[in-house]
């Protein structure tokens, strides 16, 4: 045995490991998990049956090309199959996009606060993060983001709706931004929550990508489709970005169970989207009640709400947990609370109300 330790890349120094939303404490009282923006509905019986059937051949590698899934997606979104790439969750695809575009000396721009994984996967790539603060109203400051572009910029994440604030970028602002960004910078529209959007002023990234070769849209089966545990996401992008995603893919990164369940979900879309409608209705109720209680809450288009709590964040999260709901605190800033079952939302609302009344 030598005294030496393996040499690790200096770029990894100081990278925090990704912190997932916490489940209820083991052995503690029963609590609802509202900390990971998951879909509270259990799998549809037909989707579960398909996944179970696929599990019967897990001694075999999956179809690496995800042929059936890509064909289904191409049909669903009216895009060429060569403009699609799947990955291990959309966060896996985001990481592949960075591998394909950015390295030491390069820059990656994103709004802050936004999705926790952006700084982590950017730092892993070796590129530098350029964080552009959200506006006072918690919106992307797209003008400032366009101003931040330099000749080192390789990729820009636009998270819409934004995690954790829930608001989405509007059509005119996004189009103006896309017109300003040079064509050799990849703009990634992260639309993990797209199916929850109801405001007609919020554009569909897949429409914007069509005549813009530097735009890539990220979507996932984890949220509206309820397949978070199966890890399947996808990108819509022109060649050669889609080709680069095929090159950077972890071989066999999407299991056959995940592929078949995703296909079955697309085929059961009507039923799944009814569940999304029910969650959107709950979101409306939660938002109305919070505002009636006196909270200022951004106009969420996702399956969660954002409460800016500052110093009271940890206390609020603890109070929620005591009441039976686990939320997602961001220390010193606020709490993100997933829209769950009505009973869970009620517990959260009750806590919000009592908390509000505290001095
Ligand atoms: N993008 C955003 C904005 C998210 O909030 C999440 C999940 N929290 C993801 C991507 C990743 O989702 P998944 O990897 O499950 O597709």
mmCIF file of C-alpha atoms and ligand atoms in Angstrom:
data_model
loop_
_atom_site.group_PDB
_atom_site.id
_atom_site.type_symbol
_atom_site.label_atom_id
_atom_site.label_comp_id
_atom_site.label_asym_id
_atom_site.label_seq_id
_atom_site.Cartn_x
_atom_site.Cartn_y
_atom_site.Cartn_z
ATOM 1 C CA UNK A 1 0.000 0.000 0.000
ATOM 2 C CA UNK A 2 1.324 3.419 -0.927
ATOM 3 C CA UNK A 3 0.567 6.622 0.907
ATOM 4 C CA UNK A 4 -0.640 8.165 -2.331
ATOM 5 C CA UNK A 5 -4.260 8.874 -3.111
ATOM 6 C CA UNK A 6 -5.660 8.870 -6.642
ATOM 7 C CA UNK A 7 -5.362 12.276 -8.290
ATOM 8 C CA UNK A 8 -8.785 13.793 -8.778
ATOM 9 C CA UNK A 9 -9.526 16.696 -11.103
ATOM 10 C CA UNK A 10 -9.114 20.035 -9.371
ATOM 11 C CA UNK A 11 -12.406 21.107 -11.001
ATOM 12 C CA UNK A 12 -14.203 18.871 -8.526
ATOM 13 C CA UNK A 13 -12.929 20.738 -5.470
ATOM 14 C CA UNK A 14 -15.766 22.334 -3.578
ATOM 15 C CA UNK A 15 -18.557 20.812 -5.657
ATOM 16 C CA UNK A 16 -21.439 20.014 -3.365
ATOM 17 C CA UNK A 17 -23.135 16.698 -4.001
ATOM 18 C CA UNK A 18 -26.665 17.118 -5.334
ATOM 19 C CA UNK A 19 -29.066 17.294 -2.407
ATOM 20 C CA UNK A 20 -32.367 15.617 -3.182
ATOM 21 C CA UNK A 21 -35.600 16.648 -1.523
ATOM 22 C CA UNK A 22 -35.765 14.759 1.754
ATOM 23 C CA UNK A 23 -38.285 11.956 2.325
ATOM 24 C CA UNK A 24 -40.111 11.867 5.679
ATOM 25 C CA UNK A 25 -37.761 10.889 8.523
ATOM 26 C CA UNK A 26 -37.541 7.095 8.883
ATOM 27 C CA UNK A 27 -39.343 5.913 11.979
ATOM 28 C CA UNK A 28 -40.941 9.358 12.381
ATOM 29 C CA UNK A 29 -44.633 10.166 12.073
ATOM 30 C CA UNK A 30 -46.287 9.530 8.708
ATOM 31 C CA UNK A 31 -45.755 12.537 6.477
ATOM 32 C CA UNK A 32 -46.403 13.598 2.891
ATOM 33 C CA UNK A 33 -43.375 14.239 0.707
ATOM 34 C CA UNK A 34 -43.703 17.626 -0.970
ATOM 35 C CA UNK A 35 -39.982 18.130 -1.404
ATOM 36 C CA UNK A 36 -39.096 16.785 -4.873
ATOM 37 C CA UNK A 37 -41.804 18.000 -7.272
ATOM 38 C CA UNK A 38 -42.918 14.449 -7.841
ATOM 39 C CA UNK A 39 -46.296 13.366 -9.115
ATOM 40 C CA UNK A 40 -48.370 12.172 -6.146
ATOM 41 C CA UNK A 41 -50.440 9.729 -8.214
ATOM 42 C CA UNK A 42 -49.301 6.106 -8.298
ATOM 43 C CA UNK A 43 -48.484 4.532 -11.690
ATOM 44 C CA UNK A 44 -51.441 3.925 -14.018
ATOM 45 C CA UNK A 45 -52.266 0.194 -13.933
ATOM 46 C CA UNK A 46 -51.578 -0.191 -17.678
ATOM 47 C CA UNK A 47 -48.184 1.535 -17.400
ATOM 48 C CA UNK A 48 -47.276 -0.573 -14.380
ATOM 49 C CA UNK A 49 -48.248 -3.728 -16.249
ATOM 50 C CA UNK A 50 -46.053 -2.746 -19.204
ATOM 51 C CA UNK A 51 -43.114 -1.968 -16.915
ATOM 52 C CA UNK A 52 -43.574 -5.254 -15.068
ATOM 53 C CA UNK A 53 -43.600 -7.166 -18.345
ATOM 54 C CA UNK A 54 -40.371 -5.411 -19.406
ATOM 55 C CA UNK A 55 -38.788 -6.351 -16.080
ATOM 56 C CA UNK A 56 -39.062 -9.989 -17.136
ATOM 57 C CA UNK A 57 -36.120 -9.535 -19.507
ATOM 58 C CA UNK A 58 -33.773 -7.413 -17.449
ATOM 59 C CA UNK A 59 -31.040 -9.987 -17.955
ATOM 60 C CA UNK A 60 -30.735 -8.349 -21.419
ATOM 61 C CA UNK A 61 -29.419 -4.897 -22.257
ATOM 62 C CA UNK A 62 -32.067 -2.412 -23.350
ATOM 63 C CA UNK A 63 -32.467 -1.118 -26.891
ATOM 64 C CA UNK A 64 -29.678 1.441 -26.832
ATOM 65 C CA UNK A 65 -31.234 3.498 -29.623
ATOM 66 C CA UNK A 66 -34.586 3.747 -27.770
ATOM 67 C CA UNK A 67 -36.196 3.065 -31.151
ATOM 68 C CA UNK A 68 -39.837 2.693 -30.098
ATOM 69 C CA UNK A 69 -39.709 5.630 -27.695
ATOM 70 C CA UNK A 70 -38.071 7.970 -30.199
ATOM 71 C CA UNK A 71 -40.610 6.974 -32.866
ATOM 72 C CA UNK A 72 -43.449 7.702 -30.443
ATOM 73 C CA UNK A 73 -41.930 11.077 -29.462
ATOM 74 C CA UNK A 74 -41.288 12.039 -33.107
ATOM 75 C CA UNK A 75 -44.922 11.378 -33.841
ATOM 76 C CA UNK A 76 -46.204 13.144 -30.743
ATOM 77 C CA UNK A 77 -44.166 16.337 -31.252
ATOM 78 C CA UNK A 78 -43.987 16.306 -35.066
ATOM 79 C CA UNK A 79 -40.194 16.413 -35.144
ATOM 80 C CA UNK A 80 -37.752 14.263 -37.135
ATOM 81 C CA UNK A 81 -36.549 11.272 -35.164
ATOM 82 C CA UNK A 82 -32.974 12.482 -35.782
ATOM 83 C CA UNK A 83 -33.792 15.603 -33.707
ATOM 84 C CA UNK A 84 -34.461 13.569 -30.572
ATOM 85 C CA UNK A 85 -32.181 12.087 -27.927
ATOM 86 C CA UNK A 86 -33.036 10.365 -24.667
ATOM 87 C CA UNK A 87 -31.031 10.187 -21.477
ATOM 88 C CA UNK A 88 -30.980 9.174 -17.835
ATOM 89 C CA UNK A 89 -33.491 11.760 -16.707
ATOM 90 C CA UNK A 90 -33.401 15.240 -18.203
ATOM 91 C CA UNK A 91 -30.607 16.056 -15.759
ATOM 92 C CA UNK A 92 -28.585 13.335 -17.469
ATOM 93 C CA UNK A 93 -29.292 14.948 -20.827
ATOM 94 C CA UNK A 94 -28.307 18.364 -19.431
ATOM 95 C CA UNK A 95 -24.991 16.914 -18.311
ATOM 96 C CA UNK A 96 -24.455 15.427 -21.778
ATOM 97 C CA UNK A 97 -25.139 18.844 -23.318
ATOM 98 C CA UNK A 98 -22.373 20.310 -21.171
ATOM 99 C CA UNK A 99 -20.003 17.500 -22.081
ATOM 100 C CA UNK A 100 -20.747 18.250 -25.711
ATOM 101 C CA UNK A 101 -20.252 22.013 -25.515
ATOM 102 C CA UNK A 102 -18.209 23.253 -22.559
ATOM 103 C CA UNK A 103 -14.897 22.679 -20.810
ATOM 104 C CA UNK A 104 -12.155 24.595 -18.991
ATOM 105 C CA UNK A 105 -11.991 28.224 -20.099
ATOM 106 C CA UNK A 106 -15.618 28.251 -21.262
ATOM 107 C CA UNK A 107 -18.613 29.896 -19.619
ATOM 108 C CA UNK A 108 -22.132 28.701 -18.933
ATOM 109 C CA UNK A 109 -24.868 31.218 -18.119
ATOM 110 C CA UNK A 110 -27.989 30.574 -16.072
ATOM 111 C CA UNK A 111 -30.357 32.487 -13.862
ATOM 112 C CA UNK A 112 -30.027 32.218 -10.095
ATOM 113 C CA UNK A 113 -31.750 30.961 -8.168
ATOM 114 C CA UNK A 114 -32.651 28.108 -10.468
ATOM 115 C CA UNK A 115 -32.300 24.337 -10.723
ATOM 116 C CA UNK A 116 -29.749 23.070 -8.194
ATOM 117 C CA UNK A 117 -28.032 20.802 -10.703
ATOM 118 C CA UNK A 118 -26.843 23.604 -13.046
ATOM 119 C CA UNK A 119 -23.904 24.800 -10.915
ATOM 120 C CA UNK A 120 -22.899 21.236 -10.124
ATOM 121 C CA UNK A 121 -22.857 19.870 -13.655
ATOM 122 C CA UNK A 122 -21.263 23.061 -14.964
ATOM 123 C CA UNK A 123 -18.421 22.818 -12.472
ATOM 124 C CA UNK A 124 -17.936 19.131 -13.298
ATOM 125 C CA UNK A 125 -17.511 20.109 -16.959
ATOM 126 C CA UNK A 126 -14.655 22.444 -15.966
ATOM 127 C CA UNK A 127 -16.458 25.499 -17.369
ATOM 128 C CA UNK A 128 -17.182 28.589 -15.254
ATOM 129 C CA UNK A 129 -20.697 29.408 -14.081
ATOM 130 C CA UNK A 130 -22.051 32.872 -14.809
ATOM 131 C CA UNK A 131 -25.086 33.359 -12.593
ATOM 132 C CA UNK A 132 -27.500 36.136 -13.439
ATOM 133 C CA UNK A 133 -29.779 37.038 -10.498
ATOM 134 C CA UNK A 134 -33.528 36.737 -10.945
ATOM 135 C CA UNK A 135 -35.356 40.052 -10.956
ATOM 136 C CA UNK A 136 -37.110 41.280 -7.802
ATOM 137 C CA UNK A 137 -40.245 39.598 -9.121
ATOM 138 C CA UNK A 138 -38.332 36.278 -9.311
ATOM 139 C CA UNK A 139 -38.279 36.334 -13.139
ATOM 140 C CA UNK A 140 -35.404 35.488 -15.464
ATOM 141 C CA UNK A 141 -33.589 38.715 -16.342
ATOM 142 C CA UNK A 142 -33.168 37.769 -19.982
ATOM 143 C CA UNK A 143 -31.704 41.137 -20.984
ATOM 144 C CA UNK A 144 -28.988 40.787 -18.351
ATOM 145 C CA UNK A 145 -28.427 37.178 -19.434
ATOM 146 C CA UNK A 146 -27.937 38.272 -23.058
ATOM 147 C CA UNK A 147 -25.620 41.059 -21.849
ATOM 148 C CA UNK A 148 -23.554 38.429 -19.994
ATOM 149 C CA UNK A 149 -22.668 36.560 -23.203
ATOM 150 C CA UNK A 150 -18.978 36.716 -24.087
ATOM 151 C CA UNK A 151 -16.923 34.924 -26.700
ATOM 152 C CA UNK A 152 -16.314 32.240 -24.046
ATOM 153 C CA UNK A 153 -20.017 31.484 -23.585
ATOM 154 C CA UNK A 154 -20.924 28.011 -24.824
ATOM 155 C CA UNK A 155 -24.287 27.238 -23.250
ATOM 156 C CA UNK A 156 -27.161 29.095 -21.570
ATOM 157 C CA UNK A 157 -29.812 27.378 -19.450
ATOM 158 C CA UNK A 158 -33.249 28.976 -19.402
ATOM 159 C CA UNK A 159 -35.388 27.132 -16.887
ATOM 160 C CA UNK A 160 -39.026 27.712 -17.759
ATOM 161 C CA UNK A 161 -41.011 27.296 -15.584
ATOM 162 C CA UNK A 162 -38.175 28.028 -13.210
ATOM 163 C CA UNK A 163 -37.338 25.690 -10.346
ATOM 164 C CA UNK A 164 -37.861 26.739 -7.528
ATOM 165 C CA UNK A 165 -39.830 29.943 -8.203
ATOM 166 C CA UNK A 166 -42.369 28.410 -10.607
ATOM 167 C CA UNK A 167 -42.737 31.318 -12.998
ATOM 168 C CA UNK A 168 -42.084 30.956 -16.707
ATOM 169 C CA UNK A 169 -40.574 33.216 -19.354
ATOM 170 C CA UNK A 170 -42.967 34.971 -21.711
ATOM 171 C CA UNK A 171 -42.995 34.687 -25.491
ATOM 172 C CA UNK A 172 -41.926 38.220 -26.493
ATOM 173 C CA UNK A 173 -39.086 38.323 -23.938
ATOM 174 C CA UNK A 174 -37.826 34.878 -24.902
ATOM 175 C CA UNK A 175 -37.952 35.609 -28.626
ATOM 176 C CA UNK A 176 -36.080 38.884 -28.130
ATOM 177 C CA UNK A 177 -33.481 37.047 -26.068
ATOM 178 C CA UNK A 178 -33.070 34.277 -28.648
ATOM 179 C CA UNK A 179 -32.643 36.908 -31.364
ATOM 180 C CA UNK A 180 -29.820 38.489 -29.344
ATOM 181 C CA UNK A 181 -27.855 35.328 -28.503
ATOM 182 C CA UNK A 182 -25.183 34.476 -31.099
ATOM 183 C CA UNK A 183 -25.957 31.360 -33.150
ATOM 184 C CA UNK A 184 -22.847 29.537 -31.886
ATOM 185 C CA UNK A 185 -24.106 29.546 -28.279
ATOM 186 C CA UNK A 186 -26.438 26.692 -27.347
ATOM 187 C CA UNK A 187 -29.599 27.843 -25.555
ATOM 188 C CA UNK A 188 -31.156 25.052 -23.501
ATOM 189 C CA UNK A 189 -34.818 25.598 -22.677
ATOM 190 C CA UNK A 190 -35.336 23.360 -19.657
ATOM 191 C CA UNK A 191 -39.041 22.608 -19.758
ATOM 192 C CA UNK A 192 -39.245 19.865 -17.130
ATOM 193 C CA UNK A 193 -42.627 21.266 -16.000
ATOM 194 C CA UNK A 194 -44.054 22.194 -19.410
ATOM 195 C CA UNK A 195 -47.218 20.088 -19.075
ATOM 196 C CA UNK A 196 -48.310 22.160 -16.060
ATOM 197 C CA UNK A 197 -48.201 25.459 -17.984
ATOM 198 C CA UNK A 198 -51.639 27.024 -18.542
ATOM 199 C CA UNK A 199 -50.788 30.661 -19.312
ATOM 200 C CA UNK A 200 -51.111 31.092 -23.111
ATOM 201 C CA UNK A 201 -48.432 33.809 -22.979
ATOM 202 C CA UNK A 202 -45.797 31.169 -22.180
ATOM 203 C CA UNK A 203 -44.339 29.770 -25.416
ATOM 204 C CA UNK A 204 -43.784 26.083 -26.115
ATOM 205 C CA UNK A 205 -40.042 25.605 -26.608
ATOM 206 C CA UNK A 206 -40.616 22.952 -29.249
ATOM 207 C CA UNK A 207 -42.244 25.596 -31.446
ATOM 208 C CA UNK A 208 -39.309 27.961 -30.876
ATOM 209 C CA UNK A 209 -36.652 25.329 -31.626
ATOM 210 C CA UNK A 210 -37.978 24.614 -35.113
ATOM 211 C CA UNK A 211 -36.290 27.484 -36.943
ATOM 212 C CA UNK A 212 -33.464 28.030 -34.432
ATOM 213 C CA UNK A 213 -30.544 25.599 -34.795
ATOM 214 C CA UNK A 214 -28.976 26.762 -31.495
ATOM 215 C CA UNK A 215 -32.045 25.990 -29.361
ATOM 216 C CA UNK A 216 -32.407 22.688 -27.530
ATOM 217 C CA UNK A 217 -35.499 21.778 -25.493
ATOM 218 C CA UNK A 218 -35.283 19.485 -22.465
ATOM 219 C CA UNK A 219 -38.309 17.513 -21.313
ATOM 220 C CA UNK A 220 -38.824 14.720 -18.820
ATOM 221 C CA UNK A 221 -41.112 11.841 -17.956
ATOM 222 C CA UNK A 222 -40.432 12.444 -14.246
ATOM 223 C CA UNK A 223 -43.071 15.050 -13.466
ATOM 224 C CA UNK A 224 -46.362 15.122 -15.415
ATOM 225 C CA UNK A 225 -45.918 11.515 -16.558
ATOM 226 C CA UNK A 226 -45.077 10.244 -13.087
ATOM 227 C CA UNK A 227 -41.979 8.184 -13.984
ATOM 228 C CA UNK A 228 -39.435 9.922 -11.703
ATOM 229 C CA UNK A 229 -38.080 6.619 -10.415
ATOM 230 C CA UNK A 230 -37.432 5.255 -13.890
ATOM 231 C CA UNK A 231 -35.080 8.054 -15.037
ATOM 232 C CA UNK A 232 -36.004 9.020 -18.561
ATOM 233 C CA UNK A 233 -35.742 12.443 -20.126
ATOM 234 C CA UNK A 234 -35.215 13.681 -23.656
ATOM 235 C CA UNK A 235 -34.028 16.560 -25.765
ATOM 236 C CA UNK A 236 -35.355 18.041 -28.976
ATOM 237 C CA UNK A 237 -32.565 19.670 -30.964
ATOM 238 C CA UNK A 238 -31.285 20.052 -34.482
ATOM 239 C CA UNK A 239 -28.438 18.035 -35.838
ATOM 240 C CA UNK A 240 -25.579 18.199 -34.905
ATOM 241 C CA UNK A 241 -26.636 18.832 -31.277
ATOM 242 C CA UNK A 242 -28.824 15.719 -31.253
ATOM 243 C CA UNK A 243 -25.942 13.727 -32.768
ATOM 244 C CA UNK A 244 -23.612 15.039 -30.051
ATOM 245 C CA UNK A 245 -26.107 13.797 -27.460
ATOM 246 C CA UNK A 246 -26.003 10.338 -28.967
ATOM 247 C CA UNK A 247 -22.190 10.423 -28.734
ATOM 248 C CA UNK A 248 -22.117 11.556 -25.106
ATOM 249 C CA UNK A 249 -24.830 9.164 -23.927
ATOM 250 C CA UNK A 250 -23.940 6.629 -21.260
ATOM 251 C CA UNK A 251 -24.378 3.369 -23.176
ATOM 252 C CA UNK A 252 -27.699 1.726 -22.270
ATOM 253 C CA UNK A 253 -28.459 4.610 -19.903
ATOM 254 C CA UNK A 254 -32.240 4.268 -20.258
ATOM 255 C CA UNK A 255 -33.500 0.888 -19.098
ATOM 256 C CA UNK A 256 -35.999 -1.134 -21.120
ATOM 257 C CA UNK A 257 -38.440 -0.790 -18.246
ATOM 258 C CA UNK A 258 -38.150 2.990 -18.507
ATOM 259 C CA UNK A 259 -38.421 2.999 -22.305
ATOM 260 C CA UNK A 260 -41.500 0.772 -22.349
ATOM 261 C CA UNK A 261 -43.145 2.676 -19.491
ATOM 262 C CA UNK A 262 -42.497 5.972 -21.308
ATOM 263 C CA UNK A 263 -44.093 4.627 -24.496
ATOM 264 C CA UNK A 264 -47.068 3.314 -22.496
ATOM 265 C CA UNK A 265 -47.364 6.720 -20.787
ATOM 266 C CA UNK A 266 -47.473 8.548 -24.105
ATOM 267 C CA UNK A 267 -50.181 6.150 -25.231
ATOM 268 C CA UNK A 268 -52.129 6.809 -22.000
ATOM 269 C CA UNK A 269 -51.529 10.514 -22.238
ATOM 270 C CA UNK A 270 -55.183 11.512 -21.990
ATOM 271 C CA UNK A 271 -55.544 9.848 -18.647
ATOM 272 C CA UNK A 272 -52.235 11.198 -17.357
ATOM 273 C CA UNK A 273 -52.994 14.716 -18.493
ATOM 274 C CA UNK A 274 -56.307 14.599 -16.611
ATOM 275 C CA UNK A 275 -54.255 14.033 -13.484
ATOM 276 C CA UNK A 276 -52.124 17.020 -14.449
ATOM 277 C CA UNK A 277 -55.334 19.066 -14.799
ATOM 278 C CA UNK A 278 -56.318 18.029 -11.275
ATOM 279 C CA UNK A 279 -52.906 19.094 -9.949
ATOM 280 C CA UNK A 280 -53.188 22.399 -11.796
ATOM 281 C CA UNK A 281 -56.599 22.945 -10.156
ATOM 282 C CA UNK A 282 -55.033 22.215 -6.767
ATOM 283 C CA UNK A 283 -52.230 24.630 -7.603
ATOM 284 C CA UNK A 284 -54.846 27.319 -8.232
ATOM 285 C CA UNK A 285 -56.493 26.621 -4.909
ATOM 286 C CA UNK A 286 -53.179 26.669 -3.014
ATOM 287 C CA UNK A 287 -52.107 29.897 -4.681
ATOM 288 C CA UNK A 288 -55.430 31.621 -3.961
ATOM 289 C CA UNK A 289 -55.376 30.556 -0.325
ATOM 290 C CA UNK A 290 -51.767 31.594 0.193
ATOM 291 C CA UNK A 291 -52.479 35.014 -1.290
ATOM 292 C CA UNK A 292 -55.601 35.345 0.833
ATOM 293 C CA UNK A 293 -53.378 34.628 3.831
ATOM 294 C CA UNK A 294 -51.208 37.560 2.755
ATOM 295 C CA UNK A 295 -48.261 35.765 1.150
ATOM 296 C CA UNK A 296 -46.587 37.134 -1.947
ATOM 297 C CA UNK A 297 -46.204 34.120 -4.223
ATOM 298 C CA UNK A 298 -44.856 34.146 -7.797
ATOM 299 C CA UNK A 299 -47.334 33.156 -10.517
ATOM 300 C CA UNK A 300 -46.333 29.501 -10.666
ATOM 301 C CA UNK A 301 -46.822 27.528 -13.874
ATOM 302 C CA UNK A 302 -45.273 24.371 -12.400
ATOM 303 C CA UNK A 303 -46.322 21.746 -9.845
ATOM 304 C CA UNK A 304 -44.909 23.682 -6.890
ATOM 305 C CA UNK A 305 -45.061 27.037 -5.149
ATOM 306 C CA UNK A 306 -42.283 29.218 -3.788
ATOM 307 C CA UNK A 307 -42.435 31.068 -0.512
ATOM 308 C CA UNK A 308 -39.698 33.598 0.124
ATOM 309 C CA UNK A 309 -39.052 33.293 3.855
ATOM 310 C CA UNK A 310 -35.518 34.544 4.378
ATOM 311 C CA UNK A 311 -34.340 33.813 7.912
ATOM 312 C CA UNK A 312 -37.553 32.006 8.768
ATOM 313 C CA UNK A 313 -37.015 29.271 6.164
ATOM 314 C CA UNK A 314 -35.658 26.583 8.489
ATOM 315 C CA UNK A 315 -38.359 27.246 11.096
ATOM 316 C CA UNK A 316 -41.038 27.067 8.450
ATOM 317 C CA UNK A 317 -39.734 23.747 7.086
ATOM 318 C CA UNK A 318 -39.622 22.359 10.637
ATOM 319 C CA UNK A 319 -43.196 23.537 11.297
ATOM 320 C CA UNK A 320 -44.374 21.885 8.084
ATOM 321 C CA UNK A 321 -42.693 18.650 9.042
ATOM 322 C CA UNK A 322 -44.326 18.742 12.449
ATOM 323 C CA UNK A 323 -47.662 19.153 10.686
ATOM 324 C CA UNK A 324 -46.957 16.142 8.452
ATOM 325 C CA UNK A 325 -45.500 17.545 5.228
ATOM 326 C CA UNK A 326 -41.871 17.562 4.167
ATOM 327 C CA UNK A 327 -41.047 20.623 2.033
ATOM 328 C CA UNK A 328 -37.825 21.758 0.383
ATOM 329 C CA UNK A 329 -36.030 24.557 2.246
ATOM 330 C CA UNK A 330 -33.297 26.657 0.631
ATOM 331 C CA UNK A 331 -31.423 27.964 3.645
ATOM 332 C CA UNK A 332 -31.970 31.654 4.275
ATOM 333 C CA UNK A 333 -34.008 32.105 1.086
ATOM 334 C CA UNK A 334 -37.295 30.277 1.022
ATOM 335 C CA UNK A 335 -39.180 27.023 0.685
ATOM 336 C CA UNK A 336 -40.390 25.220 -2.392
ATOM 337 C CA UNK A 337 -43.506 23.182 -1.821
ATOM 338 C CA UNK A 338 -44.768 20.609 -4.319
ATOM 339 C CA UNK A 339 -48.474 20.466 -5.087
ATOM 340 C CA UNK A 340 -49.523 17.062 -3.826
ATOM 341 C CA UNK A 341 -52.689 15.317 -2.722
ATOM 342 C CA UNK A 342 -55.422 17.680 -1.462
ATOM 343 C CA UNK A 343 -54.905 16.428 2.108
ATOM 344 C CA UNK A 344 -51.179 17.196 1.927
ATOM 345 C CA UNK A 345 -51.839 20.637 0.467
ATOM 346 C CA UNK A 346 -54.287 21.327 3.291
ATOM 347 C CA UNK A 347 -51.646 20.508 5.904
ATOM 348 C CA UNK A 348 -49.194 22.818 4.175
ATOM 349 C CA UNK A 349 -51.783 25.616 3.918
ATOM 350 C CA UNK A 350 -52.671 25.307 7.572
ATOM 351 C CA UNK A 351 -49.006 25.599 8.524
ATOM 352 C CA UNK A 352 -48.532 28.563 6.185
ATOM 353 C CA UNK A 353 -51.461 30.311 7.826
ATOM 354 C CA UNK A 354 -50.287 29.770 11.403
ATOM 355 C CA UNK A 355 -46.766 30.699 10.427
ATOM 356 C CA UNK A 356 -47.891 33.867 8.808
ATOM 357 C CA UNK A 357 -49.526 34.938 12.011
ATOM 358 C CA UNK A 358 -46.327 34.612 13.983
ATOM 359 C CA UNK A 359 -44.512 37.890 14.656
HETATM 360 N N1 LIG B 1 -34.919 20.335 -14.806
HETATM 361 C C1 LIG B 1 -35.578 20.897 -13.788
HETATM 362 C C2 LIG B 1 -35.896 22.342 -13.872
HETATM 363 C C3 LIG B 1 -35.929 20.141 -12.674
HETATM 364 O O1 LIG B 1 -36.562 20.736 -11.648
HETATM 365 C C4 LIG B 1 -35.611 18.778 -12.638
HETATM 366 C C5 LIG B 1 -35.965 17.897 -11.476
HETATM 367 N N2 LIG B 1 -35.971 18.430 -10.236
HETATM 368 C C6 LIG B 1 -34.934 18.248 -13.718
HETATM 369 C C7 LIG B 1 -34.591 19.047 -14.784
HETATM 370 C C8 LIG B 1 -34.473 16.840 -13.736
HETATM 371 O O2 LIG B 1 -35.473 15.928 -13.807
HETATM 372 P P1 LIG B 1 -35.203 14.448 -14.280
HETATM 373 O O3 LIG B 1 -33.735 14.217 -14.288
HETATM 374 O O4 LIG B 1 -35.924 13.604 -13.310
HETATM 375 O O5 LIG B 1 -35.767 14.373 -15.673
#
